[in-house]
PDB file of C-alpha atoms in Angstrom:
ATOM      1  CA  UNK C  19     102.899 105.386 137.671  1.00 48.00           C
ATOM      2  CA  UNK C  20     103.709 104.369 134.125  1.00 60.00           C
ATOM      3  CA  UNK C  21     107.018 102.527 133.956  1.00 62.00           C
ATOM      4  CA  UNK C  22     108.994 105.288 132.258  1.00 92.00           C
ATOM      5  CA  UNK C  23     107.515 108.341 134.039  1.00 97.00           C
ATOM      6  CA  UNK C  24     110.188 110.215 136.005  1.00 98.00           C
ATOM      7  CA  UNK C  25     110.375 113.402 138.035  1.00 98.00           C
ATOM      8  CA  UNK C  26     112.109 115.970 135.825  1.00 98.00           C
ATOM      9  CA  UNK C  27     112.042 118.856 138.321  1.00 98.00           C
ATOM     10  CA  UNK C  28     111.435 118.110 141.982  1.00 98.00           C
ATOM     11  CA  UNK C  29     109.317 121.179 142.746  1.00 98.00           C
ATOM     12  CA  UNK C  30     105.985 121.452 144.538  1.00 98.00           C
ATOM     13  CA  UNK C  31     104.108 124.039 142.500  1.00 98.00           C
ATOM     14  CA  UNK C  32     100.700 124.971 143.879  1.00 98.00           C
ATOM     15  CA  UNK C  33      99.455 125.331 140.291  1.00 98.00           C
ATOM     16  CA  UNK C  34     102.146 124.356 137.806  1.00 98.00           C
ATOM     17  CA  UNK C  35     101.224 125.263 134.224  1.00 98.00           C
ATOM     18  CA  UNK C  36     102.342 126.377 130.785  1.00 97.00           C
ATOM     19  CA  UNK C  37     105.507 124.319 130.102  1.00 98.00           C
ATOM     20  CA  UNK C  38     107.450 125.454 127.019  1.00 98.00           C
ATOM     21  CA  UNK C  39     110.686 124.020 125.621  1.00 98.00           C
ATOM     22  CA  UNK C  40     113.029 126.950 124.914  1.00 97.00           C
ATOM     23  CA  UNK C  41     115.744 124.849 123.248  1.00 95.00           C
ATOM     24  CA  UNK C  42     118.661 122.701 124.339  1.00 95.00           C
ATOM     25  CA  UNK C  43     120.595 125.647 125.795  1.00 94.00           C
ATOM     26  CA  UNK C  44     117.876 126.994 128.090  1.00 96.00           C
ATOM     27  CA  UNK C  45     115.703 123.907 128.541  1.00 97.00           C
ATOM     28  CA  UNK C  46     112.181 124.011 129.919  1.00 98.00           C
ATOM     29  CA  UNK C  47     110.271 127.036 131.194  1.00 98.00           C
ATOM     30  CA  UNK C  48     107.010 126.773 133.125  1.00 98.00           C
ATOM     31  CA  UNK C  49     104.854 128.691 135.597  1.00 98.00           C
ATOM     32  CA  UNK C  50     103.512 128.261 139.083  1.00 98.00           C
ATOM     33  CA  UNK C  51     100.432 130.413 138.541  1.00 98.00           C
ATOM     34  CA  UNK C  52      99.507 130.907 142.179  1.00 98.00           C
ATOM     35  CA  UNK C  53     103.148 131.023 143.250  1.00 98.00           C
ATOM     36  CA  UNK C  54     103.556 133.927 140.787  1.00 98.00           C
ATOM     37  CA  UNK C  55     106.795 132.443 139.508  1.00 98.00           C
ATOM     38  CA  UNK C  56     108.336 131.488 136.163  1.00 98.00           C
ATOM     39  CA  UNK C  57     110.869 128.655 136.347  1.00 98.00           C
ATOM     40  CA  UNK C  58     113.591 127.721 133.853  1.00 98.00           C
ATOM     41  CA  UNK C  59     115.454 124.444 134.168  1.00 98.00           C
ATOM     42  CA  UNK C  60     117.658 121.963 132.355  1.00 98.00           C
ATOM     43  CA  UNK C  61     116.838 118.250 132.542  1.00 97.00           C
ATOM     44  CA  UNK C  62     119.513 116.439 134.502  1.00 95.00           C
ATOM     45  CA  UNK C  63     120.819 119.716 135.904  1.00 97.00           C
ATOM     46  CA  UNK C  64     117.869 121.240 137.722  1.00 98.00           C
ATOM     47  CA  UNK C  65     116.304 124.655 138.011  1.00 98.00           C
ATOM     48  CA  UNK C  66     118.627 127.318 136.656  1.00 98.00           C
ATOM     49  CA  UNK C  67     116.518 130.458 137.223  1.00 98.00           C
ATOM     50  CA  UNK C  68     113.305 131.631 138.841  1.00 98.00           C
ATOM     51  CA  UNK C  69     111.471 134.895 138.162  1.00 98.00           C
ATOM     52  CA  UNK C  70     108.947 136.238 140.659  1.00 98.00           C
ATOM     53  CA  UNK C  71     106.017 138.332 139.425  1.00 98.00           C
ATOM     54  CA  UNK C  72     103.692 140.596 141.387  1.00 96.00           C
ATOM     55  CA  UNK C  73     100.604 138.891 139.932  1.00 96.00           C
ATOM     56  CA  UNK C  74      99.683 135.311 138.995  1.00 98.00           C
ATOM     57  CA  UNK C  75     101.630 134.289 135.874  1.00 98.00           C
ATOM     58  CA  UNK C  76     100.272 131.538 133.662  1.00 98.00           C
ATOM     59  CA  UNK C  77     101.792 131.252 130.183  1.00 98.00           C
ATOM     60  CA  UNK C  78     105.119 131.785 128.424  1.00 98.00           C
ATOM     61  CA  UNK C  79     105.623 132.775 124.788  1.00 98.00           C
ATOM     62  CA  UNK C  80     109.046 132.310 123.156  1.00 97.00           C
ATOM     63  CA  UNK C  81     110.414 135.078 120.928  1.00 95.00           C
ATOM     64  CA  UNK C  82     113.242 135.264 118.420  1.00 89.00           C
ATOM     65  CA  UNK C  83     115.411 137.117 120.938  1.00 83.00           C
ATOM     66  CA  UNK C  84     116.784 136.696 124.449  1.00 80.00           C
ATOM     67  CA  UNK C  85     113.442 137.560 126.031  1.00 92.00           C
ATOM     68  CA  UNK C  86     110.299 135.546 126.492  1.00 97.00           C
ATOM     69  CA  UNK C  87     106.837 136.994 126.948  1.00 98.00           C
ATOM     70  CA  UNK C  88     104.770 136.038 129.996  1.00 98.00           C
ATOM     71  CA  UNK C  89     101.031 136.399 130.609  1.00 98.00           C
ATOM     72  CA  UNK C  90      99.916 137.683 134.013  1.00 97.00           C
ATOM     73  CA  UNK C  91      96.702 138.979 135.556  1.00 95.00           C
ATOM     74  CA  UNK C  92      97.001 142.410 133.941  1.00 93.00           C
ATOM     75  CA  UNK C  93      98.678 141.781 130.615  1.00 96.00           C
ATOM     76  CA  UNK C  94     101.682 140.433 128.784  1.00 97.00           C
ATOM     77  CA  UNK C  95     105.198 141.205 129.957  1.00 97.00           C
ATOM     78  CA  UNK C  96     108.568 140.987 128.244  1.00 97.00           C
ATOM     79  CA  UNK C  97     110.853 139.018 130.543  1.00 97.00           C
ATOM     80  CA  UNK C  98     114.609 139.324 130.023  1.00 96.00           C
ATOM     81  CA  UNK C  99     115.919 135.926 131.077  1.00 96.00           C
ATOM     82  CA  UNK C 100     119.454 137.247 131.643  1.00 95.00           C
ATOM     83  CA  UNK C 101     118.632 140.205 133.866  1.00 95.00           C
ATOM     84  CA  UNK C 102     115.182 139.274 135.129  1.00 96.00           C
ATOM     85  CA  UNK C 103     113.794 142.646 134.003  1.00 96.00           C
ATOM     86  CA  UNK C 104     110.021 142.672 133.468  1.00 97.00           C
ATOM     87  CA  UNK C 105     108.205 145.196 131.284  1.00 96.00           C
ATOM     88  CA  UNK C 106     104.502 145.224 130.494  1.00 96.00           C
ATOM     89  CA  UNK C 107     103.945 145.523 126.772  1.00 96.00           C
ATOM     90  CA  UNK C 108     100.243 144.683 126.361  1.00 96.00           C
ATOM     91  CA  UNK C 109      97.361 145.339 128.731  1.00 95.00           C
ATOM     92  CA  UNK C 110      94.863 142.482 128.943  1.00 96.00           C
ATOM     93  CA  UNK C 111      91.960 142.982 131.332  1.00 95.00           C
ATOM     94  CA  UNK C 112      94.037 145.279 133.536  1.00 92.00           C
ATOM     95  CA  UNK C 113      90.746 146.936 134.518  1.00 92.00           C
ATOM     96  CA  UNK C 114      89.217 143.644 135.699  1.00 94.00           C
ATOM     97  CA  UNK C 115      90.791 142.840 139.057  1.00 94.00           C
ATOM     98  CA  UNK C 116      88.627 139.739 139.385  1.00 96.00           C
ATOM     99  CA  UNK C 117      90.292 137.930 136.446  1.00 97.00           C
ATOM    100  CA  UNK C 118      93.709 136.570 135.514  1.00 97.00           C
ATOM    101  CA  UNK C 119      95.346 135.002 132.490  1.00 97.00           C
ATOM    102  CA  UNK C 120      95.211 131.248 132.102  1.00 97.00           C
ATOM    103  CA  UNK C 121      96.153 129.002 129.189  1.00 98.00           C
ATOM    104  CA  UNK C 122      97.874 130.449 126.101  1.00 98.00           C
ATOM    105  CA  UNK C 123     100.260 129.657 123.265  1.00 98.00           C
ATOM    106  CA  UNK C 124     102.048 131.243 120.324  1.00 98.00           C
ATOM    107  CA  UNK C 125      99.806 130.680 117.320  1.00 98.00           C
ATOM    108  CA  UNK C 126     100.603 130.064 113.634  1.00 97.00           C
ATOM    109  CA  UNK C 127     101.961 133.226 112.063  1.00 96.00           C
ATOM    110  CA  UNK C 128     103.571 134.267 115.335  1.00 97.00           C
ATOM    111  CA  UNK C 129     100.543 135.828 117.040  1.00 97.00           C
ATOM    112  CA  UNK C 130      99.249 134.828 120.492  1.00 98.00           C
ATOM    113  CA  UNK C 131      96.098 133.110 121.699  1.00 98.00           C
ATOM    114  CA  UNK C 132      95.440 133.748 125.394  1.00 98.00           C
ATOM    115  CA  UNK C 133      92.552 132.846 127.681  1.00 98.00           C
ATOM    116  CA  UNK C 134      91.436 134.595 130.863  1.00 98.00           C
ATOM    117  CA  UNK C 135      89.318 133.420 133.797  1.00 98.00           C
ATOM    118  CA  UNK C 136      87.974 134.465 137.173  1.00 98.00           C
ATOM    119  CA  UNK C 137      90.429 134.205 140.044  1.00 97.00           C
ATOM    120  CA  UNK C 138      87.578 132.668 142.063  1.00 95.00           C
ATOM    121  CA  UNK C 139      86.396 130.390 139.245  1.00 95.00           C
ATOM    122  CA  UNK C 140      83.186 132.330 138.727  1.00 97.00           C
ATOM    123  CA  UNK C 141      81.313 131.001 135.685  1.00 98.00           C
ATOM    124  CA  UNK C 142      81.490 132.828 132.346  1.00 98.00           C
ATOM    125  CA  UNK C 143      83.951 135.504 133.496  1.00 98.00           C
ATOM    126  CA  UNK C 144      86.674 134.606 130.989  1.00 98.00           C
ATOM    127  CA  UNK C 145      87.490 135.215 127.351  1.00 98.00           C
ATOM    128  CA  UNK C 146      89.806 133.934 124.633  1.00 98.00           C
ATOM    129  CA  UNK C 147      91.929 136.650 123.035  1.00 98.00           C
ATOM    130  CA  UNK C 148      93.918 136.940 119.815  1.00 98.00           C
ATOM    131  CA  UNK C 149      96.934 139.245 120.105  1.00 97.00           C
ATOM    132  CA  UNK C 150      98.557 140.478 116.901  1.00 96.00           C
ATOM    133  CA  UNK C 151     101.283 143.146 116.890  1.00 94.00           C
ATOM    134  CA  UNK C 152     100.256 144.125 120.394  1.00 94.00           C
ATOM    135  CA  UNK C 153      96.580 144.593 119.495  1.00 95.00           C
ATOM    136  CA  UNK C 154      93.959 142.432 121.212  1.00 97.00           C
ATOM    137  CA  UNK C 155      90.639 141.124 119.924  1.00 97.00           C
ATOM    138  CA  UNK C 156      88.194 138.659 121.466  1.00 98.00           C
ATOM    139  CA  UNK C 157      87.928 135.283 119.742  1.00 97.00           C
ATOM    140  CA  UNK C 158      85.408 133.658 122.049  1.00 97.00           C
ATOM    141  CA  UNK C 159      83.323 134.582 125.119  1.00 97.00           C
ATOM    142  CA  UNK C 160      82.061 133.929 127.681  1.00 97.00           C
ATOM    143  CA  UNK C 161      84.287 131.169 129.025  1.00 98.00           C
ATOM    144  CA  UNK C 162      84.871 129.848 132.517  1.00 98.00           C
ATOM    145  CA  UNK C 163      88.289 128.117 132.379  1.00 98.00           C
ATOM    146  CA  UNK C 164      89.814 128.342 128.881  1.00 98.00           C
ATOM    147  CA  UNK C 165      92.383 125.629 128.278  1.00 98.00           C
ATOM    148  CA  UNK C 166      93.900 123.178 125.758  1.00 98.00           C
ATOM    149  CA  UNK C 167      95.108 125.908 123.371  1.00 98.00           C
ATOM    150  CA  UNK C 168      97.144 124.232 120.625  1.00 98.00           C
ATOM    151  CA  UNK C 169      97.446 124.056 116.853  1.00 98.00           C
ATOM    152  CA  UNK C 170      97.895 121.489 114.109  1.00 98.00           C
ATOM    153  CA  UNK C 171     101.341 121.013 112.542  1.00 98.00           C
ATOM    154  CA  UNK C 172     100.324 122.789 109.319  1.00 98.00           C
ATOM    155  CA  UNK C 173      98.797 125.695 111.240  1.00 98.00           C
ATOM    156  CA  UNK C 174      95.340 125.317 109.708  1.00 98.00           C
ATOM    157  CA  UNK C 175      93.473 124.082 112.786  1.00 98.00           C
ATOM    158  CA  UNK C 176      93.148 125.252 116.394  1.00 98.00           C
ATOM    159  CA  UNK C 177      91.980 123.424 119.513  1.00 98.00           C
ATOM    160  CA  UNK C 178      90.607 124.929 122.725  1.00 98.00           C
ATOM    161  CA  UNK C 179      88.299 123.942 125.565  1.00 98.00           C
ATOM    162  CA  UNK C 180      86.316 125.378 128.434  1.00 98.00           C
ATOM    163  CA  UNK C 181      87.265 122.864 131.104  1.00 98.00           C
ATOM    164  CA  UNK C 182      83.918 122.675 132.977  1.00 98.00           C
ATOM    165  CA  UNK C 183      82.146 121.814 129.703  1.00 98.00           C
ATOM    166  CA  UNK C 184      84.364 118.700 129.392  1.00 98.00           C
ATOM    167  CA  UNK C 185      84.657 119.066 125.625  1.00 98.00           C
ATOM    168  CA  UNK C 186      87.572 120.015 123.374  1.00 98.00           C
ATOM    169  CA  UNK C 187      86.560 122.098 120.371  1.00 98.00           C
ATOM    170  CA  UNK C 188      88.320 122.745 117.079  1.00 98.00           C
ATOM    171  CA  UNK C 189      88.082 125.194 114.199  1.00 98.00           C
ATOM    172  CA  UNK C 190      89.939 125.959 110.996  1.00 98.00           C
ATOM    173  CA  UNK C 191      92.253 128.978 111.025  1.00 98.00           C
ATOM    174  CA  UNK C 192      94.324 130.989 108.587  1.00 98.00           C
ATOM    175  CA  UNK C 193      97.916 129.679 108.975  1.00 98.00           C
ATOM    176  CA  UNK C 194      99.331 133.150 108.302  1.00 97.00           C
ATOM    177  CA  UNK C 195      97.245 135.067 110.846  1.00 96.00           C
ATOM    178  CA  UNK C 196      95.732 132.383 113.135  1.00 98.00           C
ATOM    179  CA  UNK C 197      92.338 134.033 112.635  1.00 97.00           C
ATOM    180  CA  UNK C 198      89.442 131.530 112.619  1.00 98.00           C
ATOM    181  CA  UNK C 199      88.071 130.717 109.172  1.00 98.00           C
ATOM    182  CA  UNK C 200      85.285 128.353 110.187  1.00 97.00           C
ATOM    183  CA  UNK C 201      82.890 127.550 113.024  1.00 97.00           C
ATOM    184  CA  UNK C 202      83.812 125.853 116.270  1.00 97.00           C
ATOM    185  CA  UNK C 203      83.111 122.128 116.120  1.00 98.00           C
ATOM    186  CA  UNK C 204      83.351 119.260 118.575  1.00 98.00           C
ATOM    187  CA  UNK C 205      86.721 117.487 118.586  1.00 98.00           C
ATOM    188  CA  UNK C 206      86.245 115.148 121.551  1.00 98.00           C
ATOM    189  CA  UNK C 207      83.527 114.878 124.208  1.00 98.00           C
ATOM    190  CA  UNK C 208      84.931 113.803 127.577  1.00 98.00           C
ATOM    191  CA  UNK C 209      81.766 114.339 129.599  1.00 98.00           C
ATOM    192  CA  UNK C 210      80.636 110.712 129.433  1.00 95.00           C
ATOM    193  CA  UNK C 211      83.915 109.683 131.063  1.00 97.00           C
ATOM    194  CA  UNK C 212      83.776 112.501 133.604  1.00 98.00           C
ATOM    195  CA  UNK C 213      87.144 113.851 132.400  1.00 98.00           C
ATOM    196  CA  UNK C 214      88.224 117.479 132.700  1.00 98.00           C
ATOM    197  CA  UNK C 215      90.405 118.677 129.803  1.00 98.00           C
ATOM    198  CA  UNK C 216      93.262 120.969 130.825  1.00 98.00           C
ATOM    199  CA  UNK C 217      96.374 122.008 128.878  1.00 98.00           C
ATOM    200  CA  UNK C 218      97.259 120.352 125.580  1.00 98.00           C
ATOM    201  CA  UNK C 219      99.884 120.155 122.862  1.00 98.00           C
ATOM    202  CA  UNK C 220     100.134 118.589 119.388  1.00 98.00           C
ATOM    203  CA  UNK C 221     102.791 116.190 118.136  1.00 98.00           C
ATOM    204  CA  UNK C 222     104.384 116.029 114.689  1.00 98.00           C
ATOM    205  CA  UNK C 223     101.768 113.506 113.514  1.00 98.00           C
ATOM    206  CA  UNK C 224      98.956 115.914 114.375  1.00 98.00           C
ATOM    207  CA  UNK C 225      97.737 114.033 117.452  1.00 98.00           C
ATOM    208  CA  UNK C 226      96.549 116.064 120.443  1.00 98.00           C
ATOM    209  CA  UNK C 227      97.984 115.274 123.891  1.00 98.00           C
ATOM    210  CA  UNK C 228      95.633 116.510 126.609  1.00 98.00           C
ATOM    211  CA  UNK C 229      96.250 116.714 130.360  1.00 98.00           C
ATOM    212  CA  UNK C 230      93.121 115.783 132.291  1.00 98.00           C
ATOM    213  CA  UNK C 231      92.733 117.508 135.639  1.00 98.00           C
ATOM    214  CA  UNK C 232      91.754 115.217 138.477  1.00 98.00           C
ATOM    215  CA  UNK C 233      92.389 111.993 136.574  1.00 97.00           C
ATOM    216  CA  UNK C 234      96.177 111.708 136.786  1.00 97.00           C
ATOM    217  CA  UNK C 235      96.702 111.196 133.094  1.00 98.00           C
ATOM    218  CA  UNK C 236      97.625 112.677 129.725  1.00 98.00           C
ATOM    219  CA  UNK C 237      95.609 111.235 126.830  1.00 98.00           C
ATOM    220  CA  UNK C 238      96.482 111.228 123.119  1.00 98.00           C
ATOM    221  CA  UNK C 239      93.777 111.743 120.483  1.00 98.00           C
ATOM    222  CA  UNK C 240      94.005 111.228 116.720  1.00 98.00           C
ATOM    223  CA  UNK C 241      93.221 114.136 114.363  1.00 98.00           C
ATOM    224  CA  UNK C 242      89.715 112.703 113.978  1.00 98.00           C
ATOM    225  CA  UNK C 243      89.180 112.760 117.756  1.00 98.00           C
ATOM    226  CA  UNK C 244      89.587 109.035 118.364  1.00 98.00           C
ATOM    227  CA  UNK C 245      91.297 108.023 121.614  1.00 98.00           C
ATOM    228  CA  UNK C 246      94.767 106.559 121.077  1.00 98.00           C
ATOM    229  CA  UNK C 247      96.395 106.050 124.459  1.00 97.00           C
ATOM    230  CA  UNK C 248      96.853 107.485 127.954  1.00 97.00           C
ATOM    231  CA  UNK C 249      99.871 107.875 130.212  1.00 98.00           C
ATOM    232  CA  UNK C 250      99.220 107.580 133.943  1.00 97.00           C
ATOM    233  CA  UNK C 251     100.963 109.781 136.518  1.00 98.00           C
ATOM    234  CA  UNK C 252     101.339 109.424 140.303  1.00 97.00           C
ATOM    235  CA  UNK C 253      99.335 112.611 141.004  1.00 98.00           C
ATOM    236  CA  UNK C 254      95.777 113.538 140.113  1.00 98.00           C
ATOM    237  CA  UNK C 255      96.105 117.249 139.318  1.00 98.00           C
ATOM    238  CA  UNK C 256      97.879 117.000 135.955  1.00 98.00           C
ATOM    239  CA  UNK C 257      97.821 120.352 134.142  1.00 98.00           C
ATOM    240  CA  UNK C 258      99.740 120.642 130.853  1.00 98.00           C
ATOM    241  CA  UNK C 259     102.142 118.715 128.581  1.00 98.00           C
ATOM    242  CA  UNK C 260     104.957 120.012 126.351  1.00 98.00           C
ATOM    243  CA  UNK C 261     107.466 118.283 124.095  1.00 98.00           C
ATOM    244  CA  UNK C 262     111.156 118.889 124.658  1.00 98.00           C
ATOM    245  CA  UNK C 263     114.617 117.391 124.737  1.00 97.00           C
ATOM    246  CA  UNK C 264     117.155 117.270 121.896  1.00 95.00           C
ATOM    247  CA  UNK C 265     114.858 115.281 119.592  1.00 97.00           C
ATOM    248  CA  UNK C 266     111.542 116.526 121.048  1.00 98.00           C
ATOM    249  CA  UNK C 267     110.587 113.012 122.192  1.00 98.00           C
ATOM    250  CA  UNK C 268     110.385 113.837 125.894  1.00 98.00           C
ATOM    251  CA  UNK C 269     106.948 114.802 127.146  1.00 98.00           C
ATOM    252  CA  UNK C 270     107.226 117.184 130.101  1.00 98.00           C
ATOM    253  CA  UNK C 271     104.104 117.468 132.230  1.00 98.00           C
ATOM    254  CA  UNK C 272     103.305 119.998 134.949  1.00 98.00           C
ATOM    255  CA  UNK C 273     101.098 119.295 137.955  1.00 98.00           C
ATOM    256  CA  UNK C 274      99.563 120.977 140.991  1.00 98.00           C
ATOM    257  CA  UNK C 275      98.544 120.451 144.579  1.00 98.00           C
ATOM    258  CA  UNK C 276      95.770 123.055 144.444  1.00 97.00           C
ATOM    259  CA  UNK C 277      92.465 121.428 145.299  1.00 93.00           C
ATOM    260  CA  UNK C 278      93.981 118.657 147.420  1.00 96.00           C
ATOM    261  CA  UNK C 279      93.242 118.287 151.122  1.00 96.00           C
ATOM    262  CA  UNK C 280      96.047 117.841 153.630  1.00 95.00           C
ATOM    263  CA  UNK C 281      95.391 114.112 153.532  1.00 96.00           C
ATOM    264  CA  UNK C 282      95.341 114.209 149.753  1.00 95.00           C
ATOM    265  CA  UNK C 283      98.743 115.857 149.656  1.00 96.00           C
ATOM    266  CA  UNK C 284     100.097 113.231 152.015  1.00 97.00           C
ATOM    267  CA  UNK C 285      98.818 110.528 149.666  1.00 97.00           C
ATOM    268  CA  UNK C 286     100.345 112.348 146.688  1.00 98.00           C
ATOM    269  CA  UNK C 287     103.751 113.563 147.882  1.00 98.00           C
ATOM    270  CA  UNK C 288     104.835 114.413 144.316  1.00 98.00           C
ATOM    271  CA  UNK C 289     101.881 116.717 143.616  1.00 98.00           C
ATOM    272  CA  UNK C 290     103.227 119.904 142.046  1.00 98.00           C
ATOM    273  CA  UNK C 291     106.290 118.279 140.471  1.00 98.00           C
ATOM    274  CA  UNK C 292     107.210 118.452 136.779  1.00 98.00           C
ATOM    275  CA  UNK C 293     107.346 114.991 135.230  1.00 98.00           C
ATOM    276  CA  UNK C 294     109.024 113.615 132.111  1.00 98.00           C
ATOM    277  CA  UNK C 295     108.244 110.585 129.990  1.00 98.00           C
ATOM    278  CA  UNK C 296     109.886 109.398 126.784  1.00 97.00           C
ATOM    279  CA  UNK C 297     107.445 108.874 123.921  1.00 97.00           C
ATOM    280  CA  UNK C 298     107.738 107.261 120.501  1.00 96.00           C
ATOM    281  CA  UNK C 299     106.641 110.253 118.405  1.00 97.00           C
ATOM    282  CA  UNK C 300     108.356 113.653 118.388  1.00 98.00           C
ATOM    283  CA  UNK C 301     106.641 116.907 119.111  1.00 98.00           C
ATOM    284  CA  UNK C 302     107.034 120.182 117.264  1.00 97.00           C
ATOM    285  CA  UNK C 303     109.307 123.138 118.048  1.00 96.00           C
ATOM    286  CA  UNK C 304     107.414 125.846 119.877  1.00 96.00           C
ATOM    287  CA  UNK C 305     106.271 128.644 117.607  1.00 97.00           C
ATOM    288  CA  UNK C 306     107.749 132.053 118.372  1.00 97.00           C
ATOM    289  CA  UNK C 307     106.275 135.527 118.505  1.00 97.00           C
ATOM    290  CA  UNK C 308     107.170 137.387 115.310  1.00 91.00           C
ATOM    291  CA  UNK C 309     107.917 141.050 114.700  1.00 88.00           C
ATOM    292  CA  UNK C 310     109.472 143.643 116.961  1.00 88.00           C
ATOM    293  CA  UNK C 311     106.258 145.096 118.399  1.00 90.00           C
ATOM    294  CA  UNK C 312     107.031 143.673 121.832  1.00 90.00           C
ATOM    295  CA  UNK C 313     110.414 145.408 121.841  1.00 89.00           C
ATOM    296  CA  UNK C 314     108.733 148.749 121.141  1.00 78.00           C
ATOM    297  CA  UNK C 315     105.997 148.286 123.738  1.00 60.00           C
TER     298      UNK C 315
END
């Protein structure tokens, strides 16, 4: 374990994912996809709320109100954090029982990018969607495990990956709409190192921080794709990073015990915890869904 890595939330999520900093008052929100639960917690205090869903829940999208939006297997739900009320506002693959939502993030301009995948990891069953004012369109297909959705500080570039391909791709986008304006290009090829890109985020300097499933690390890459550094964690199944804390210099990282044998879990007793590490460059505030379409849904 790196010297300054600590356990932020002592949970054991089967498939922890999608951490999002909601601000100093609410703290961090994240998902246990296979546990069908959204967690909210304050560093130094602990978990303050949990919200159980009827389907796997994978990503959280902040809004300008008291609700957040959450992506599940059959669409996007408005989640009232005070009451726990859940209300589906957008259907996404509700007619495809074999798929579920995976990685997603609020995009520049306040729209949503959201990936889907097979529940059984069947190849090429997933898609990457763009959701604007409650309307969905397909950005990219077919995909197997869409991940690493994040955006440059100026909102002109997007990053995504299909984890089994072991490459992170990038394209230019319109900062007002988050619609692609150029072709997908290679950002970094991890195949020669045998690394599996998972969730990612971007710091204020435009560097991409990528969790790498199975390798126990989060790696930082310059805007030109050059490797900068890696932070090692005491578990192999690292899933997604997010910046938080009062000055956005704490990197929170989710993990999982899915895929580990009984012996593997015994060797990694912290698998499924949420970790925190102080870094020397701040992140960016999470973008928020704009408009009131989700209130009308």
